[in-house]
Amino acid sequence: MESGRGASSPVGRGRPGRPESAASGRELCRGAFIPVGRSGNLTLCDKIALMGVPMGATTSPPAYAHVLSPAAVDFVLSLERRFGARRRELLAARAARQARLDSGERPDFLKETAELRRSEWTVAKAPADLLDRRVEITGPPERKMVINALNSGAKVFMADFEDSHAPVWEATLAGQANLMDAVRRTVSFKSPEGKEYRLKEKTAVLLCRPRGWHLEEKHLLLDGRPVSGSFFDFGLYFFHNAKELLARGSGPYFYLPKMESHLEARLWNDVFLFAQESLGVPRGSVRATVLIETLLAAFEMDEILFELREHSAGLNCGRWDYIFSFIKKLGADPACVMPDRAQVGMTSHFLRSYSRLLIETCHRRGAHAMGGMAAQIPIKDDPAANEAALAKVLADKEREAGDGHDGTWVAHPGLVPVAAGVFDRLMPAPNQLAKRLPDLRVAAADLLAVPSGTRTEEGLRSNLSIGVQYLAAWLSGNGCVPLKNLMEDAATAEISRAQVWQWVRHGALLSDGRPVTAALARAVLSEEVAKVAPDRYAAGRLALAAKLFEDMFTAPRCVDFLTVPAYAHLD
């Protein structure tokens, strides 16, 4: 297996030894859709199904040819061949577990791993450049955003191929090219107005978040089946950058999303071991922070850390997706109907229990316990509203730092100094790994406590308006969307549509006594869509988003992820 050092490969039929180029890719492919089989010695065109984006035909052909080098594609396919069946088995296990939950089963801590939870062990010590993670900024791997995030003053930048990225083929390839340039410090950008953007001398540490296990990359097929989006995103980033990052004193660092069990973490660990061995990267170079953003994962935090102990960089409170997961997993139970989304905050008992359990679990195991996202963005034209938004951020970050989190997330560079100020004041050391919560006792009932509150027409309208507008933007190719002074990603749309589904499913009563019916939700949806300027999104995307949203909130069961059916409509 060739490394990511730019080694060439014979790829042209009848022309052994000739490296693939943008021109030859265009000559061979011409937009053909050719699946990959198990035979060897295939051309690059044999290996890539470029649906509507022929090699070399888009805005940055050299970058695309570099990203999709034959050796890089071979590496991604090797991951799919070795681990694809296991991934599908784990997804089937998710579906079976959901069926049991729908039938009344309730999550609990695993009896078979009780001894592991009782025993003393720790994860590998954090690398030097991951010891201080007090503020992390996240965003999609768009070129200008990458530069601004790395220059933001945050300790870490998580480049996101998941919730804040709409996986349009061209954008996904461009994102990988942008990160390759960022790793090598050659990334730059010039705006249409002529403003130039370049990296500062001191930049944030780069982490990459690949897509979750449930997502696929439809443009690359193996034996007629799309490869895993996880393998595609991880594989290209690792192949092209792992050795370069190590040579520069850092390493291949990742965030892992949407996991539901320690067996899913075990699969990631096996992927890391295989990837390192295949490319001659020292074992243990990979470090991964797991987002605890599903209800079931909250019951297996020790087990997840143990599976990844050689490669662990801690856990993170992915709170918005966690709320979505809570609704989805328990949604069939009328006793678990949630109040307005705006009434569900981190001081709710079930969320506070989960976040404090995460802190204690991580610190007991020598791992970082990262706090959640502040989605607020600066409000330039309304000082009073801006002050109120910053006050919310301050209160949230003071709670996190006071509880013992080792850092936090922000979505906008303007919030980096706000969050940093709190952690600098309350956490003068690089982290709080020594801080324990010895008296903490969290039972299953604490994690399953449904928050009290009311359901209102305003809450219904907000869910439908924000959810549909986000989905329309996502379908237009934008996964990171400012709406009502918040930087929204897919998690917001997921909470919104799952909550509407739950309210419709159970005929939940609004505060004025009306039940939420499918007819009421459709009427409100129509009214909210009519308020949106017709030219705000790409042609037809708002109507498509409304149709997808309606299909999901009237479905007999909660659709697992809205991005799965929506992905069929992306190029």
PDB file of C-alpha atoms in Angstrom, residues 241-427:
ATOM      1  CA  ASN A 241      -2.293  14.033   5.864  1.00  0.00           C
ATOM      2  CA  ALA A 242      -1.323  11.576   8.610  1.00  0.00           C
ATOM      3  CA  LYS A 243       2.421  11.514   7.935  1.00  0.00           C
ATOM      4  CA  GLU A 244       2.538  15.214   7.118  1.00  0.00           C
ATOM      5  CA  LEU A 245       0.828  16.073  10.405  1.00  0.00           C
ATOM      6  CA  LEU A 246       3.212  13.883  12.385  1.00  0.00           C
ATOM      7  CA  ALA A 247       6.201  15.464  10.656  1.00  0.00           C
ATOM      8  CA  ARG A 248       4.897  18.866  11.754  1.00  0.00           C
ATOM      9  CA  GLY A 249       4.567  17.840  15.393  1.00  0.00           C
ATOM     10  CA  SER A 250       0.837  17.131  15.414  1.00  0.00           C
ATOM     11  CA  GLY A 251      -1.107  14.077  14.311  1.00  0.00           C
ATOM     12  CA  PRO A 252      -4.219  12.670  12.639  1.00  0.00           C
ATOM     13  CA  TYR A 253      -6.892  13.766  15.095  1.00  0.00           C
ATOM     14  CA  PHE A 254     -10.620  13.150  14.702  1.00  0.00           C
ATOM     15  CA  TYR A 255     -14.062  13.712  16.148  1.00  0.00           C
ATOM     16  CA  LEU A 256     -16.377  10.686  15.832  1.00  0.00           C
ATOM     17  CA  PRO A 257     -20.135  11.372  15.589  1.00  0.00           C
ATOM     18  CA  LYS A 258     -23.437   9.602  16.203  1.00  0.00           C
ATOM     19  CA  MET A 259     -22.197   6.375  17.767  1.00  0.00           C
ATOM     20  CA  GLU A 260     -24.724   4.344  19.753  1.00  0.00           C
ATOM     21  CA  SER A 261     -22.608   1.599  21.339  1.00  0.00           C
ATOM     22  CA  HIS A 262     -19.125   0.509  22.356  1.00  0.00           C
ATOM     23  CA  LEU A 263     -19.226  -2.031  19.521  1.00  0.00           C
ATOM     24  CA  GLU A 264     -19.389   0.877  17.090  1.00  0.00           C
ATOM     25  CA  ALA A 265     -16.381   2.386  18.863  1.00  0.00           C
ATOM     26  CA  ARG A 266     -14.594  -0.956  18.545  1.00  0.00           C
ATOM     27  CA  LEU A 267     -15.078  -0.801  14.793  1.00  0.00           C
ATOM     28  CA  TRP A 268     -13.497   2.652  14.670  1.00  0.00           C
ATOM     29  CA  ASN A 269     -10.563   1.400  16.724  1.00  0.00           C
ATOM     30  CA  ASP A 270     -10.036  -1.496  14.327  1.00  0.00           C
ATOM     31  CA  VAL A 271     -10.174   0.952  11.414  1.00  0.00           C
ATOM     32  CA  PHE A 272      -7.474   3.054  13.092  1.00  0.00           C
ATOM     33  CA  LEU A 273      -5.236   0.021  13.676  1.00  0.00           C
ATOM     34  CA  PHE A 274      -5.630  -1.134  10.079  1.00  0.00           C
ATOM     35  CA  ALA A 275      -5.072   2.349   8.637  1.00  0.00           C
ATOM     36  CA  GLN A 276      -1.916   2.943  10.660  1.00  0.00           C
ATOM     37  CA  GLU A 277      -0.457  -0.444   9.785  1.00  0.00           C
ATOM     38  CA  SER A 278      -1.365  -0.133   6.096  1.00  0.00           C
ATOM     39  CA  LEU A 279       0.363   3.224   5.647  1.00  0.00           C
ATOM     40  CA  GLY A 280       3.273   2.710   8.031  1.00  0.00           C
ATOM     41  CA  VAL A 281       2.007   5.259  10.546  1.00  0.00           C
ATOM     42  CA  PRO A 282       3.082   4.563  14.148  1.00  0.00           C
ATOM     43  CA  ARG A 283       0.427   2.787  16.181  1.00  0.00           C
ATOM     44  CA  GLY A 284      -1.393   5.169  18.524  1.00  0.00           C
ATOM     45  CA  SER A 285      -0.858   8.220  16.296  1.00  0.00           C
ATOM     46  CA  VAL A 286      -4.588   8.573  15.686  1.00  0.00           C
ATOM     47  CA  ARG A 287      -6.507  10.342  18.440  1.00  0.00           C
ATOM     48  CA  ALA A 288     -10.281  10.539  18.451  1.00  0.00           C
ATOM     49  CA  THR A 289     -12.796  12.413  20.569  1.00  0.00           C
ATOM     50  CA  VAL A 290     -16.202  10.752  20.619  1.00  0.00           C
ATOM     51  CA  LEU A 291     -19.309  12.890  20.594  1.00  0.00           C
ATOM     52  CA  ILE A 292     -21.765  11.524  23.123  1.00  0.00           C
ATOM     53  CA  GLU A 293     -24.775  12.713  21.185  1.00  0.00           C
ATOM     54  CA  THR A 294     -27.048   9.681  21.354  1.00  0.00           C
ATOM     55  CA  LEU A 295     -29.045   8.506  24.334  1.00  0.00           C
ATOM     56  CA  LEU A 296     -27.716   4.961  24.112  1.00  0.00           C
ATOM     57  CA  ALA A 297     -24.062   6.049  24.046  1.00  0.00           C
ATOM     58  CA  ALA A 298     -24.576   7.865  27.354  1.00  0.00           C
ATOM     59  CA  PHE A 299     -25.046   4.456  28.983  1.00  0.00           C
ATOM     60  CA  GLU A 300     -21.752   3.163  27.516  1.00  0.00           C
ATOM     61  CA  MET A 301     -19.248   5.986  28.025  1.00  0.00           C
ATOM     62  CA  ASP A 302     -16.790   3.864  29.996  1.00  0.00           C
ATOM     63  CA  GLU A 303     -17.031   1.119  27.417  1.00  0.00           C
ATOM     64  CA  ILE A 304     -16.502   3.527  24.512  1.00  0.00           C
ATOM     65  CA  LEU A 305     -13.398   4.987  26.145  1.00  0.00           C
ATOM     66  CA  PHE A 306     -12.096   1.488  26.837  1.00  0.00           C
ATOM     67  CA  GLU A 307     -12.508   0.363  23.232  1.00  0.00           C
ATOM     68  CA  LEU A 308     -10.622   3.438  22.018  1.00  0.00           C
ATOM     69  CA  ARG A 309      -8.214   3.692  24.971  1.00  0.00           C
ATOM     70  CA  GLU A 310      -5.135   3.527  22.731  1.00  0.00           C
ATOM     71  CA  HIS A 311      -6.517   6.257  20.467  1.00  0.00           C
ATOM     72  CA  SER A 312      -8.864   8.190  22.751  1.00  0.00           C
ATOM     73  CA  ALA A 313      -8.840  11.968  23.076  1.00  0.00           C
ATOM     74  CA  GLY A 314     -11.902  12.057  25.304  1.00  0.00           C
ATOM     75  CA  LEU A 315     -15.630  12.629  24.983  1.00  0.00           C
ATOM     76  CA  ASN A 316     -17.763  15.629  24.056  1.00  0.00           C
ATOM     77  CA  CYS A 317     -21.310  16.612  25.020  1.00  0.00           C
ATOM     78  CA  GLY A 318     -23.042  16.803  21.642  1.00  0.00           C
ATOM     79  CA  ARG A 319     -26.122  18.173  23.305  1.00  0.00           C
ATOM     80  CA  TRP A 320     -28.339  19.202  20.379  1.00  0.00           C
ATOM     81  CA  ASP A 321     -28.150  15.812  18.699  1.00  0.00           C
ATOM     82  CA  TYR A 322     -28.502  14.238  22.146  1.00  0.00           C
ATOM     83  CA  ILE A 323     -31.901  15.898  22.579  1.00  0.00           C
ATOM     84  CA  PHE A 324     -32.879  14.674  19.110  1.00  0.00           C
ATOM     85  CA  SER A 325     -31.752  11.162  20.005  1.00  0.00           C
ATOM     86  CA  PHE A 326     -33.752  11.273  23.254  1.00  0.00           C
ATOM     87  CA  ILE A 327     -36.905  12.114  21.294  1.00  0.00           C
ATOM     88  CA  LYS A 328     -36.224   9.506  18.612  1.00  0.00           C
ATOM     89  CA  LYS A 329     -35.310   6.632  20.907  1.00  0.00           C
ATOM     90  CA  LEU A 330     -38.225   7.158  23.305  1.00  0.00           C
ATOM     91  CA  GLY A 331     -40.624   8.749  20.845  1.00  0.00           C
ATOM     92  CA  ALA A 332     -43.099   5.881  20.734  1.00  0.00           C
ATOM     93  CA  ASP A 333     -43.902   6.300  24.439  1.00  0.00           C
ATOM     94  CA  PRO A 334     -46.623   8.890  25.133  1.00  0.00           C
ATOM     95  CA  ALA A 335     -45.091   9.427  28.584  1.00  0.00           C
ATOM     96  CA  CYS A 336     -41.938  10.798  26.936  1.00  0.00           C
ATOM     97  CA  VAL A 337     -43.428  13.672  24.941  1.00  0.00           C
ATOM     98  CA  MET A 338     -41.116  16.673  25.196  1.00  0.00           C
ATOM     99  CA  PRO A 339     -42.032  20.330  25.805  1.00  0.00           C
ATOM    100  CA  ASP A 340     -41.016  23.166  23.486  1.00  0.00           C
ATOM    101  CA  ARG A 341     -37.428  22.854  22.350  1.00  0.00           C
ATOM    102  CA  ALA A 342     -36.679  26.315  23.773  1.00  0.00           C
ATOM    103  CA  GLN A 343     -37.582  25.028  27.259  1.00  0.00           C
ATOM    104  CA  VAL A 344     -35.061  22.167  27.139  1.00  0.00           C
ATOM    105  CA  GLY A 345     -31.707  23.503  28.333  1.00  0.00           C
ATOM    106  CA  MET A 346     -28.585  22.057  29.882  1.00  0.00           C
ATOM    107  CA  THR A 347     -30.005  22.677  33.356  1.00  0.00           C
ATOM    108  CA  SER A 348     -32.741  20.111  32.637  1.00  0.00           C
ATOM    109  CA  HIS A 349     -32.188  17.114  34.912  1.00  0.00           C
ATOM    110  CA  PHE A 350     -31.588  14.568  32.151  1.00  0.00           C
ATOM    111  CA  LEU A 351     -29.048  16.795  30.388  1.00  0.00           C
ATOM    112  CA  ARG A 352     -27.282  17.883  33.552  1.00  0.00           C
ATOM    113  CA  SER A 353     -27.036  14.243  34.642  1.00  0.00           C
ATOM    114  CA  TYR A 354     -25.550  13.260  31.299  1.00  0.00           C
ATOM    115  CA  SER A 355     -23.022  16.097  31.186  1.00  0.00           C
ATOM    116  CA  ARG A 356     -21.791  15.550  34.746  1.00  0.00           C
ATOM    117  CA  LEU A 357     -21.573  11.793  34.214  1.00  0.00           C
ATOM    118  CA  LEU A 358     -19.471  12.484  31.129  1.00  0.00           C
ATOM    119  CA  ILE A 359     -17.095  14.680  33.147  1.00  0.00           C
ATOM    120  CA  GLU A 360     -16.636  12.147  35.930  1.00  0.00           C
ATOM    121  CA  THR A 361     -16.250   9.234  33.501  1.00  0.00           C
ATOM    122  CA  CYS A 362     -13.635  11.048  31.427  1.00  0.00           C
ATOM    123  CA  HIS A 363     -11.587  12.356  34.342  1.00  0.00           C
ATOM    124  CA  ARG A 364     -11.567   8.996  36.077  1.00  0.00           C
ATOM    125  CA  ARG A 365     -10.081   7.564  32.875  1.00  0.00           C
ATOM    126  CA  GLY A 366      -7.617  10.398  32.228  1.00  0.00           C
ATOM    127  CA  ALA A 367      -9.537  11.745  29.242  1.00  0.00           C
ATOM    128  CA  HIS A 368     -10.711  15.221  28.264  1.00  0.00           C
ATOM    129  CA  ALA A 369     -14.379  16.036  28.907  1.00  0.00           C
ATOM    130  CA  MET A 370     -15.428  18.605  26.337  1.00  0.00           C
ATOM    131  CA  GLY A 371     -18.446  20.858  26.685  1.00  0.00           C
ATOM    132  CA  GLY A 372     -21.082  21.602  24.097  1.00  0.00           C
ATOM    133  CA  MET A 373     -21.797  24.096  21.371  1.00  0.00           C
ATOM    134  CA  ALA A 374     -22.624  27.763  21.799  1.00  0.00           C
ATOM    135  CA  ALA A 375     -24.571  28.362  18.591  1.00  0.00           C
ATOM    136  CA  GLN A 376     -25.015  32.117  19.112  1.00  0.00           C
ATOM    137  CA  ILE A 377     -23.475  34.494  16.596  1.00  0.00           C
ATOM    138  CA  PRO A 378     -22.734  38.213  17.092  1.00  0.00           C
ATOM    139  CA  ILE A 379     -25.707  40.483  16.329  1.00  0.00           C
ATOM    140  CA  LYS A 380     -24.137  43.574  14.793  1.00  0.00           C
ATOM    141  CA  ASP A 381     -27.230  45.741  14.273  1.00  0.00           C
ATOM    142  CA  ASP A 382     -28.907  45.249  17.668  1.00  0.00           C
ATOM    143  CA  PRO A 383     -26.680  45.959  20.697  1.00  0.00           C
ATOM    144  CA  ALA A 384     -29.336  44.915  23.218  1.00  0.00           C
ATOM    145  CA  ALA A 385     -29.968  41.582  21.493  1.00  0.00           C
ATOM    146  CA  ASN A 386     -26.239  41.033  21.142  1.00  0.00           C
ATOM    147  CA  GLU A 387     -25.709  41.667  24.846  1.00  0.00           C
ATOM    148  CA  ALA A 388     -28.470  39.197  25.712  1.00  0.00           C
ATOM    149  CA  ALA A 389     -26.946  36.566  23.422  1.00  0.00           C
ATOM    150  CA  LEU A 390     -23.496  37.013  24.952  1.00  0.00           C
ATOM    151  CA  ALA A 391     -24.993  36.729  28.442  1.00  0.00           C
ATOM    152  CA  LYS A 392     -26.404  33.319  27.483  1.00  0.00           C
ATOM    153  CA  VAL A 393     -23.008  32.217  26.211  1.00  0.00           C
ATOM    154  CA  LEU A 394     -21.287  33.411  29.383  1.00  0.00           C
ATOM    155  CA  ALA A 395     -23.747  31.598  31.635  1.00  0.00           C
ATOM    156  CA  ASP A 396     -23.430  28.399  29.629  1.00  0.00           C
ATOM    157  CA  LYS A 397     -19.637  28.448  29.616  1.00  0.00           C
ATOM    158  CA  GLU A 398     -19.450  29.309  33.327  1.00  0.00           C
ATOM    159  CA  ARG A 399     -21.610  26.272  34.052  1.00  0.00           C
ATOM    160  CA  GLU A 400     -19.360  24.071  31.922  1.00  0.00           C
ATOM    161  CA  ALA A 401     -16.086  25.319  33.376  1.00  0.00           C
ATOM    162  CA  GLY A 402     -17.474  25.219  36.907  1.00  0.00           C
ATOM    163  CA  ASP A 403     -18.704  21.654  36.509  1.00  0.00           C
ATOM    164  CA  GLY A 404     -15.300  20.500  35.297  1.00  0.00           C
ATOM    165  CA  HIS A 405     -15.342  20.478  31.512  1.00  0.00           C
ATOM    166  CA  ASP A 406     -11.899  20.843  29.930  1.00  0.00           C
ATOM    167  CA  GLY A 407     -13.080  23.040  27.089  1.00  0.00           C
ATOM    168  CA  THR A 408     -16.036  24.030  24.996  1.00  0.00           C
ATOM    169  CA  TRP A 409     -17.312  24.612  21.463  1.00  0.00           C
ATOM    170  CA  VAL A 410     -18.245  27.787  19.623  1.00  0.00           C
ATOM    171  CA  ALA A 411     -19.578  28.224  16.098  1.00  0.00           C
ATOM    172  CA  HIS A 412     -18.322  31.748  15.340  1.00  0.00           C
ATOM    173  CA  PRO A 413     -14.882  33.398  15.685  1.00  0.00           C
ATOM    174  CA  GLY A 414     -16.513  36.305  17.486  1.00  0.00           C
ATOM    175  CA  LEU A 415     -17.339  34.047  20.427  1.00  0.00           C
ATOM    176  CA  VAL A 416     -13.822  32.664  20.871  1.00  0.00           C
ATOM    177  CA  PRO A 417     -12.673  35.472  23.220  1.00  0.00           C
ATOM    178  CA  VAL A 418     -15.932  35.241  25.185  1.00  0.00           C
ATOM    179  CA  ALA A 419     -15.577  31.509  25.841  1.00  0.00           C
ATOM    180  CA  ALA A 420     -11.815  31.774  26.342  1.00  0.00           C
ATOM    181  CA  GLY A 421     -12.293  34.500  28.932  1.00  0.00           C
ATOM    182  CA  VAL A 422     -14.500  32.233  31.024  1.00  0.00           C
ATOM    183  CA  PHE A 423     -12.157  29.249  30.862  1.00  0.00           C
ATOM    184  CA  ASP A 424      -9.070  31.403  31.435  1.00  0.00           C
ATOM    185  CA  ARG A 425     -10.695  32.705  34.606  1.00  0.00           C
ATOM    186  CA  LEU A 426     -12.093  29.430  35.935  1.00  0.00           C
ATOM    187  CA  MET A 427      -9.523  27.004  34.501  1.00  0.00           C
TER     188      MET A 427
END
